[in-house]
């Protein structure tokens, strides 16, 4: 990681842009469903982004053919995150508000804690356990009968799919930690996108048939944002900020995504931000902070 102050300041600005794009992208994804079915939404934004990334890697001399040792991580991230997470969220968000879906989806770091302990042998410290408990309290508040109509099948499907999406994302993160990378992660990204995009295409054709699109200028703008900014530019930004900023700073910065998503869902979609949702979001974010950061004293002792 480069310690140059100017480069660091630039990385912080790029991280802020990334947070803004990903926060707004949840609202864009919700709005896109008025024009096209959910699985086709994911395919139409990932496949063009895949072409963009292959071109970027080719013209910058970073295109690599994955070696056999890296194929498991190509398929695990491509299928668990880019297919499982994206498709389940796209289906689930039909039956719930964008704001609530983003809070549910961003419970992912909480699920990583016990999974990393169980599968990777990472120590589950008292601080991590406290963060997990605090975050789970937020999740319980979000799913309690006063906030969720348990008799409505569609509501249960929506919440269940988004929660399952968070678990799949956590699985891809844990596998990514365990994997012994041979090829740089950025060079594998277009291949992961190719696996994800082609799988989404097959699923869309098999489940939803040929796309039924309500063509309009707004639809093209929504898909363009989703594809070029929400996938293409965002993944490039993530690569840059991960290189130039500490992992802890990036993780903390990304907690701004659900905050931006909640604000945008209220302003653009006129979604109500009730006290239970705001308290639940605060508990989940605080739980993630506790569970994924190290106290300053521990850093100093190292």
Short mmCIF file of C-alpha atoms in Angstrom, two decimals, residues 67-289:
data_model
loop_
_atom_site.label_atom_id
_atom_site.label_comp_id
_atom_site.label_asym_id
_atom_site.label_seq_id
_atom_site.Cartn_x
_atom_site.Cartn_y
_atom_site.Cartn_z
CA UNK A 67 -4.50 -21.05 -13.69
CA UNK A 68 -6.10 -24.27 -12.47
CA UNK A 69 -5.40 -23.39 -8.83
CA UNK A 70 -7.52 -20.23 -9.16
CA UNK A 71 -10.53 -21.83 -10.85
CA UNK A 72 -12.28 -22.62 -7.53
CA UNK A 73 -12.23 -18.96 -6.49
CA UNK A 74 -13.38 -17.87 -9.96
CA UNK A 75 -16.42 -20.14 -9.73
CA UNK A 76 -17.13 -19.60 -6.01
CA UNK A 77 -17.22 -15.80 -6.24
CA UNK A 78 -18.86 -15.87 -9.68
CA UNK A 79 -21.65 -18.19 -8.52
CA UNK A 80 -22.10 -17.30 -4.84
CA UNK A 81 -21.75 -13.52 -5.06
CA UNK A 82 -22.40 -12.45 -8.63
CA UNK A 83 -25.19 -14.96 -9.26
CA UNK A 84 -26.56 -16.05 -5.88
CA UNK A 85 -26.42 -12.70 -4.13
CA UNK A 86 -27.46 -10.56 -7.10
CA UNK A 87 -30.31 -12.78 -8.31
CA UNK A 88 -31.80 -13.38 -4.85
CA UNK A 89 -31.68 -9.67 -4.00
CA UNK A 90 -33.24 -8.75 -7.35
CA UNK A 91 -36.11 -11.19 -6.75
CA UNK A 92 -36.51 -10.32 -3.08
CA UNK A 93 -36.51 -6.54 -3.53
CA UNK A 94 -39.77 -6.84 -5.50
CA UNK A 95 -41.58 -7.67 -2.26
CA UNK A 96 -40.00 -5.16 0.12
CA UNK A 97 -38.68 -1.63 0.26
CA UNK A 98 -35.24 -0.85 -1.12
CA UNK A 99 -34.21 0.65 2.23
CA UNK A 100 -35.08 -2.43 4.22
CA UNK A 101 -33.45 -4.73 1.67
CA UNK A 102 -30.12 -2.91 1.84
CA UNK A 103 -30.07 -3.10 5.64
CA UNK A 104 -30.80 -6.85 5.50
CA UNK A 105 -28.18 -7.44 2.80
CA UNK A 106 -25.52 -5.60 4.76
CA UNK A 107 -25.78 -8.07 7.63
CA UNK A 108 -23.21 -10.01 5.55
CA UNK A 109 -20.17 -9.06 7.70
CA UNK A 110 -22.02 -10.38 10.76
CA UNK A 111 -22.40 -13.82 9.13
CA UNK A 112 -18.73 -13.79 8.15
CA UNK A 113 -17.67 -13.72 11.83
CA UNK A 114 -18.98 -17.17 12.90
CA UNK A 115 -18.27 -18.66 9.46
CA UNK A 116 -14.62 -17.54 9.58
CA UNK A 117 -14.33 -18.99 13.10
CA UNK A 118 -15.86 -22.33 12.07
CA UNK A 119 -14.20 -22.82 8.67
CA UNK A 120 -10.96 -20.83 8.94
CA UNK A 121 -10.21 -21.10 12.64
CA UNK A 122 -10.21 -17.31 13.09
CA UNK A 123 -10.43 -16.31 16.73
CA UNK A 124 -13.90 -15.22 17.86
CA UNK A 125 -12.91 -12.62 20.45
CA UNK A 126 -15.17 -11.06 23.05
CA UNK A 127 -15.33 -7.90 20.95
CA UNK A 128 -16.40 -9.87 17.86
CA UNK A 129 -19.01 -11.77 19.86
CA UNK A 130 -20.36 -8.50 21.24
CA UNK A 131 -20.58 -7.08 17.73
CA UNK A 132 -22.36 -10.23 16.54
CA UNK A 133 -24.92 -10.02 19.36
CA UNK A 134 -25.55 -6.29 18.80
CA UNK A 135 -25.98 -6.84 15.06
CA UNK A 136 -28.34 -9.77 15.61
CA UNK A 137 -30.46 -7.61 17.91
CA UNK A 138 -30.85 -5.21 14.98
CA UNK A 139 -31.84 -8.11 12.73
CA UNK A 140 -34.42 -9.35 15.25
CA UNK A 141 -35.87 -5.84 15.48
CA UNK A 142 -36.10 -5.74 11.68
CA UNK A 143 -37.92 -9.09 11.49
CA UNK A 144 -40.16 -8.89 14.56
CA UNK A 145 -43.96 -9.17 13.95
CA UNK A 146 -44.53 -5.45 14.49
CA UNK A 147 -42.32 -4.71 11.47
CA UNK A 148 -42.97 -7.79 9.35
CA UNK A 149 -46.29 -9.36 8.34
CA UNK A 150 -45.50 -13.04 8.85
CA UNK A 151 -48.83 -14.06 7.28
CA UNK A 152 -47.92 -12.50 3.90
CA UNK A 153 -46.17 -15.08 1.70
CA UNK A 154 -44.65 -12.47 -0.63
CA UNK A 155 -43.21 -10.51 2.28
CA UNK A 156 -41.62 -13.67 3.68
CA UNK A 157 -40.19 -14.57 0.26
CA UNK A 158 -38.70 -11.10 -0.15
CA UNK A 159 -37.06 -10.99 3.27
CA UNK A 160 -35.99 -14.64 3.09
CA UNK A 161 -34.34 -14.24 -0.31
CA UNK A 162 -32.40 -11.12 0.70
CA UNK A 163 -31.26 -12.76 3.94
CA UNK A 164 -30.17 -15.86 2.01
CA UNK A 165 -28.33 -13.56 -0.40
CA UNK A 166 -26.38 -12.10 2.53
CA UNK A 167 -25.41 -15.63 3.63
CA UNK A 168 -24.17 -16.50 0.12
CA UNK A 169 -22.14 -13.29 -0.03
CA UNK A 170 -20.62 -14.17 3.34
CA UNK A 171 -19.75 -17.61 1.95
CA UNK A 172 -17.91 -16.08 -1.00
CA UNK A 173 -15.98 -13.76 1.33
CA UNK A 174 -14.91 -16.62 3.60
CA UNK A 175 -13.83 -18.74 0.63
CA UNK A 176 -11.93 -15.78 -0.80
CA UNK A 177 -10.03 -15.46 2.49
CA UNK A 178 -9.16 -19.16 2.54
CA UNK A 179 -8.06 -19.32 -1.09
CA UNK A 180 -4.34 -19.18 -1.91
CA UNK A 181 -4.41 -16.68 -4.76
CA UNK A 182 -1.99 -17.29 -7.64
CA UNK A 183 -3.35 -14.67 -10.06
CA UNK A 184 -4.00 -11.11 -8.76
CA UNK A 185 -7.69 -10.69 -7.77
CA UNK A 186 -8.28 -7.85 -10.26
CA UNK A 187 -7.12 -10.04 -13.17
CA UNK A 188 -9.62 -12.74 -12.14
CA UNK A 189 -12.54 -10.31 -11.88
CA UNK A 190 -13.58 -10.41 -15.57
CA UNK A 191 -13.57 -14.22 -15.47
CA UNK A 192 -15.75 -14.19 -12.35
CA UNK A 193 -18.08 -11.77 -14.12
CA UNK A 194 -18.15 -14.05 -17.17
CA UNK A 195 -19.14 -17.06 -15.03
CA UNK A 196 -21.75 -14.95 -13.25
CA UNK A 197 -23.14 -13.28 -16.37
CA UNK A 198 -23.48 -16.48 -18.40
CA UNK A 199 -25.13 -18.27 -15.47
CA UNK A 200 -27.57 -15.38 -15.04
CA UNK A 201 -28.33 -15.53 -18.77
CA UNK A 202 -29.13 -19.26 -18.58
CA UNK A 203 -31.27 -18.76 -15.46
CA UNK A 204 -33.14 -15.84 -17.02
CA UNK A 205 -33.94 -17.81 -20.17
CA UNK A 206 -34.91 -20.95 -18.23
CA UNK A 207 -37.07 -19.25 -15.59
CA UNK A 208 -38.33 -16.02 -17.17
CA UNK A 209 -38.10 -16.78 -20.89
CA UNK A 210 -37.17 -14.14 -23.43
CA UNK A 211 -36.96 -10.66 -21.88
CA UNK A 212 -40.15 -8.61 -21.92
CA UNK A 213 -38.83 -5.06 -21.75
CA UNK A 214 -40.85 -1.86 -21.43
CA UNK A 215 -38.50 0.30 -23.47
CA UNK A 216 -38.07 3.93 -22.44
CA UNK A 217 -35.33 6.49 -21.95
CA UNK A 218 -35.60 6.00 -18.19
CA UNK A 219 -35.06 2.25 -18.55
CA UNK A 220 -31.90 2.81 -20.62
CA UNK A 221 -30.58 5.29 -18.06
CA UNK A 222 -31.30 2.88 -15.19
CA UNK A 223 -29.59 -0.06 -16.90
CA UNK A 224 -26.72 2.19 -17.97
CA UNK A 225 -26.15 3.34 -14.39
CA UNK A 226 -26.43 -0.23 -13.10
CA UNK A 227 -24.00 -1.59 -15.65
CA UNK A 228 -21.42 1.16 -16.17
CA UNK A 229 -21.36 2.68 -12.69
CA UNK A 230 -22.86 0.12 -10.30
CA UNK A 231 -20.78 -2.75 -11.72
CA UNK A 232 -18.03 -1.53 -14.06
CA UNK A 233 -16.76 1.65 -12.39
CA UNK A 234 -17.57 0.43 -8.88
CA UNK A 235 -15.44 -2.72 -9.18
CA UNK A 236 -12.54 -0.66 -10.54
CA UNK A 237 -12.92 1.84 -7.68
CA UNK A 238 -12.95 -1.02 -5.18
CA UNK A 239 -9.68 -2.30 -6.61
CA UNK A 240 -8.03 1.14 -6.38
CA UNK A 241 -9.14 1.96 -2.83
CA UNK A 242 -8.27 -1.55 -1.59
CA UNK A 243 -4.75 -1.01 -2.93
CA UNK A 244 -4.23 2.49 -1.52
CA UNK A 245 -6.11 2.38 1.82
CA UNK A 246 -5.96 0.02 4.83
CA UNK A 247 -8.54 -2.78 4.75
CA UNK A 248 -10.07 -1.46 7.99
CA UNK A 249 -10.59 1.99 6.45
CA UNK A 250 -12.24 0.49 3.37
CA UNK A 251 -14.51 -1.71 5.51
CA UNK A 252 -15.55 1.25 7.66
CA UNK A 253 -16.15 3.42 4.61
CA UNK A 254 -18.38 0.83 2.98
CA UNK A 255 -20.70 1.01 5.98
CA UNK A 256 -21.85 4.27 4.43
CA UNK A 257 -23.53 2.29 1.62
CA UNK A 258 -26.65 1.29 3.61
CA UNK A 259 -26.86 4.83 5.00
CA UNK A 260 -26.83 6.32 1.49
CA UNK A 261 -29.27 3.64 0.36
CA UNK A 262 -31.73 4.48 3.14
CA UNK A 263 -31.56 8.21 2.44
CA UNK A 264 -32.00 7.72 -1.32
CA UNK A 265 -34.88 5.27 -0.88
CA UNK A 266 -36.66 7.88 1.20
CA UNK A 267 -35.94 10.82 -1.13
CA UNK A 268 -36.43 9.08 -4.49
CA UNK A 269 -38.93 6.30 -3.75
CA UNK A 270 -40.71 8.08 -0.89
CA UNK A 271 -40.18 5.09 1.41
CA UNK A 272 -40.96 5.63 5.07
CA UNK A 273 -37.98 5.41 7.43
CA UNK A 274 -39.67 4.33 10.63
CA UNK A 275 -37.91 4.35 14.01
CA UNK A 276 -37.63 0.54 14.10
CA UNK A 277 -35.83 0.47 10.72
CA UNK A 278 -33.44 3.26 11.71
CA UNK A 279 -32.66 1.69 15.10
CA UNK A 280 -32.17 -1.73 13.48
CA UNK A 281 -29.83 -0.22 10.88
CA UNK A 282 -27.84 1.56 13.61
CA UNK A 283 -27.52 -1.65 15.65
CA UNK A 284 -26.39 -3.67 12.62
CA UNK A 285 -23.83 -1.06 11.56
CA UNK A 286 -22.52 -0.67 15.13
CA UNK A 287 -22.33 -4.45 15.45
CA UNK A 288 -20.28 -4.64 12.25
CA UNK A 289 -17.94 -1.92 13.51
#
